[in-house]
Amino acid sequence: MTDSNLLSNLARLGFPLLEPNEELDVNATLAEVVKSNDRRFWAGFPVMLANAAESPRFSANLVQALLS
């Protein structure tokens, strides 16, 4: 088992260790969900959108621009 796999598995077991925090690009992620046309993602899209809207980095205009 690699170190990254071990850290991932530990986090799944409820024991997350400090790792570099990679910021989530909420706008790009939402745009990719829309582009994917994956029904599994669309089922959870309202929850994703509500959570994204809580982020100060969220911009509906930027998401729309990424879709163009």
Coordinates of N, CA, C and O in Angstrom, one line a residue:
M1 N 0.9 -1.2 0.0 CA 0.0 0.0 0.0 C 0.9 1.2 0.0 O 1.8 1.3 0.8
T2 N 0.6 2.2 -0.9 CA 1.4 3.4 -0.9 C 1.0 4.3 0.2 O -0.1 4.2 0.8
D3 N 1.8 5.3 0.5 CA 1.5 6.3 1.5 C 0.3 7.0 1.3 O -0.5 7.2 2.2
S4 N 0.0 7.4 0.0 CA -1.2 8.2 -0.3 C -2.4 7.3 -0.1 O -3.5 7.8 0.3
N5 N -2.3 6.0 -0.5 CA -3.5 5.1 -0.3 C -3.7 4.9 1.2 O -4.9 4.9 1.7
L6 N -2.7 4.8 2.0 CA -2.8 4.6 3.4 C -3.5 5.9 4.0 O -4.4 5.8 4.8
L7 N -3.0 7.1 3.7 CA -3.7 8.3 4.2 C -5.1 8.4 3.8 O -6.0 8.8 4.6
S8 N -5.4 8.0 2.6 CA -6.8 8.0 2.1 C -7.7 7.0 2.9 O -8.8 7.4 3.3
N9 N -7.1 5.9 3.1 CA -7.9 4.9 3.9 C -8.1 5.3 5.3 O -9.1 5.0 5.9
L10 N -7.1 5.9 5.9 CA -7.2 6.4 7.3 C -8.3 7.4 7.4 O -9.1 7.4 8.3
A11 N -8.3 8.3 6.4 CA -9.4 9.3 6.4 C -10.8 8.7 6.3 O -11.7 9.1 7.0
R12 N -10.9 7.7 5.5 CA -12.2 7.0 5.4 C -12.6 6.3 6.7 O -13.8 6.1 7.0
L13 N -11.6 5.9 7.5 CA -11.9 5.3 8.8 C -12.1 6.3 9.9 O -12.2 5.9 11.0
G14 N -12.1 7.6 9.5 CA -12.3 8.6 10.5 C -11.1 9.1 11.2 O -11.2 9.8 12.2
F15 N -9.9 8.9 10.6 CA -8.7 9.4 11.2 C -7.9 10.1 10.2 O -6.8 9.7 9.7
P16 N -8.4 11.3 9.7 CA -7.7 12.1 8.7 C -6.4 12.7 9.3 O -6.5 13.2 10.5
L17 N -5.3 12.6 8.6 CA -4.1 13.3 9.1 C -3.9 14.6 8.3 O -4.5 14.8 7.2
L18 N -3.1 15.4 8.8 CA -2.8 16.7 8.1 C -2.2 16.4 6.7 O -1.2 15.7 6.6
E19 N -2.8 17.0 5.7 CA -2.3 16.9 4.4 C -2.4 18.3 3.8 O -3.1 19.1 4.3
P20 N -1.6 18.6 2.7 CA -1.8 19.9 2.1 C -3.2 20.1 1.7 O -3.8 19.2 1.1
N21 N -3.7 21.3 2.0 CA -5.1 21.6 1.6 C -5.1 22.2 0.2 O -4.7 23.3 0.0
E22 N -5.7 21.5 -0.7 CA -5.9 22.0 -2.0 C -7.3 22.6 -2.1 O -8.3 22.0 -1.8
E23 N -7.3 23.9 -2.5 CA -8.5 24.6 -2.6 C -9.4 24.1 -3.8 O -8.8 23.8 -4.8
L24 N -10.6 23.9 -3.5 CA -11.6 23.4 -4.5 C -12.0 24.6 -5.4 O -12.4 25.7 -4.8
D25 N -12.0 24.5 -6.7 CA -12.5 25.5 -7.6 C -14.0 25.1 -7.8 O -14.3 24.3 -8.7
V26 N -14.8 25.8 -7.0 CA -16.2 25.4 -7.0 C -16.9 25.8 -8.4 O -17.7 25.0 -8.9
N27 N -16.4 26.8 -9.0 CA -17.0 27.2 -10.3 C -16.7 26.2 -11.4 O -17.6 25.8 -12.1
A28 N -15.4 25.9 -11.5 CA -15.0 24.9 -12.5 C -15.7 23.5 -12.2 O -16.0 22.8 -13.2
T29 N -15.8 23.2 -11.0 CA -16.4 21.9 -10.7 C -17.8 21.8 -11.1 O -18.3 20.8 -11.7
L30 N -18.6 22.9 -10.8 CA -20.0 22.9 -11.2 C -20.1 22.9 -12.7 O -21.0 22.2 -13.2
A31 N -19.3 23.6 -13.4 CA -19.3 23.6 -14.8 C -19.0 22.3 -15.4 O -19.7 21.8 -16.3
E32 N -18.1 21.5 -14.8 CA -17.8 20.2 -15.3 C -18.9 19.2 -15.0 O -19.2 18.3 -15.8
V33 N -19.6 19.4 -13.9 CA -20.8 18.6 -13.6 C -21.9 18.8 -14.7 O -22.4 17.8 -15.3
V34 N -22.1 20.0 -15.1 CA -23.1 20.3 -16.1 C -22.7 19.7 -17.4 O -23.5 19.1 -18.2
K35 N -21.4 19.9 -17.8 CA -20.9 19.4 -19.1 C -20.9 17.9 -19.1 O -21.0 17.3 -20.2
S36 N -20.8 17.2 -18.0 CA -20.7 15.7 -18.0 C -22.0 15.0 -18.4 O -21.9 13.9 -18.9
N37 N -23.2 15.7 -18.2 CA -24.4 15.0 -18.5 C -24.6 13.7 -17.8 O -25.3 12.8 -18.3
D38 N -23.9 13.5 -16.7 CA -24.0 12.3 -15.9 C -25.2 12.4 -15.0 O -25.2 13.3 -14.1
R39 N -26.2 11.5 -15.1 CA -27.4 11.6 -14.3 C -27.1 11.5 -12.8 O -27.9 12.0 -12.0
R40 N -26.1 10.7 -12.4 CA -25.8 10.6 -11.0 C -25.4 12.0 -10.4 O -25.8 12.3 -9.3
F41 N -24.6 12.7 -11.2 CA -24.2 14.1 -10.7 C -25.4 15.0 -10.7 O -25.6 15.8 -9.8
W42 N -26.3 14.9 -11.7 CA -27.4 15.8 -11.8 C -28.4 15.5 -10.6 O -29.0 16.5 -10.1
A43 N -28.4 14.3 -10.2 CA -29.3 14.0 -9.0 C -28.9 14.8 -7.8 O -29.7 15.2 -7.0
G44 N -27.6 14.9 -7.6 CA -27.0 15.6 -6.5 C -26.7 17.1 -6.7 O -26.2 17.8 -5.9
F45 N -27.0 17.6 -7.9 CA -26.6 19.0 -8.3 C -27.3 20.0 -7.4 O -26.5 21.0 -7.0
P46 N -28.5 19.9 -7.0 CA -29.0 20.9 -6.0 C -28.2 21.0 -4.7 O -28.0 22.1 -4.2
V47 N -27.8 19.9 -4.2 CA -27.0 19.9 -3.0 C -25.6 20.5 -3.3 O -25.1 21.4 -2.5
M48 N -25.0 20.2 -4.4 CA -23.7 20.7 -4.8 C -23.8 22.2 -5.0 O -22.9 23.0 -4.5
L49 N -24.9 22.7 -5.6 CA -25.1 24.1 -5.8 C -25.3 24.9 -4.5 O -24.7 25.9 -4.3
A50 N -26.1 24.3 -3.6 CA -26.3 24.9 -2.3 C -25.0 25.0 -1.5 O -24.7 26.1 -0.9
N51 N -24.2 24.0 -1.6 CA -22.9 24.0 -0.8 C -21.9 25.0 -1.5 O -21.2 25.7 -0.8
A52 N -21.9 25.0 -2.8 CA -21.0 25.9 -3.5 C -21.4 27.4 -3.2 O -20.5 28.3 -3.1
A53 N -22.7 27.7 -3.1 CA -23.2 29.0 -2.9 C -22.7 29.6 -1.6 O -22.7 30.8 -1.4
E54 N -22.4 28.7 -0.6 CA -21.9 29.1 0.7 C -20.4 29.6 0.6 O -19.9 30.2 1.5
S55 N -19.7 29.2 -0.5 CA -18.3 29.6 -0.7 C -18.2 31.0 -1.2 O -18.9 31.4 -2.1
P56 N -17.3 31.8 -0.6 CA -17.1 33.2 -1.1 C -16.5 33.2 -2.5 O -16.5 34.2 -3.2
R57 N -16.0 32.1 -2.9 CA -15.4 32.0 -4.3 C -16.4 31.7 -5.4 O -16.1 31.7 -6.5
F58 N -17.6 31.3 -5.0 CA -18.7 31.0 -5.9 C -19.1 32.2 -6.7 O -19.4 33.2 -6.2
S59 N -19.3 32.0 -8.0 CA -19.8 33.0 -8.9 C -20.6 32.4 -10.0 O -20.1 31.6 -10.9
A60 N -21.9 32.6 -10.0 CA -22.8 32.0 -11.0 C -22.4 32.5 -12.4 O -22.4 31.8 -13.4
N61 N -21.9 33.7 -12.5 CA -21.5 34.3 -13.8 C -20.3 33.6 -14.3 O -20.2 33.3 -15.5
L62 N -19.4 33.3 -13.4 CA -18.1 32.6 -13.8 C -18.5 31.1 -14.3 O -17.9 30.6 -15.3
V63 N -19.4 30.5 -13.6 CA -19.8 29.1 -14.0 C -20.4 29.2 -15.4 O -20.1 28.4 -16.2
Q64 N -21.3 30.2 -15.6 CA -21.9 30.3 -16.9 C -20.9 30.6 -18.0 O -20.9 30.1 -19.1
A65 N -19.9 31.4 -17.7 CA -18.8 31.7 -18.6 C -18.0 30.5 -18.9 O -17.6 30.3 -20.1
L66 N -17.8 29.6 -18.0 CA -17.0 28.4 -18.2 C -17.8 27.4 -19.0 O -17.2 26.5 -19.7
L67 N -19.1 27.5 -19.1 CA -20.0 26.7 -19.9 C -20.0 27.1 -21.4 O -20.4 26.3 -22.3
S68 N -19.6 28.4 -21.6 CA -19.7 28.9 -23.0 C -18.5 28.4 -23.9 O -17.5 28.1 -23.4

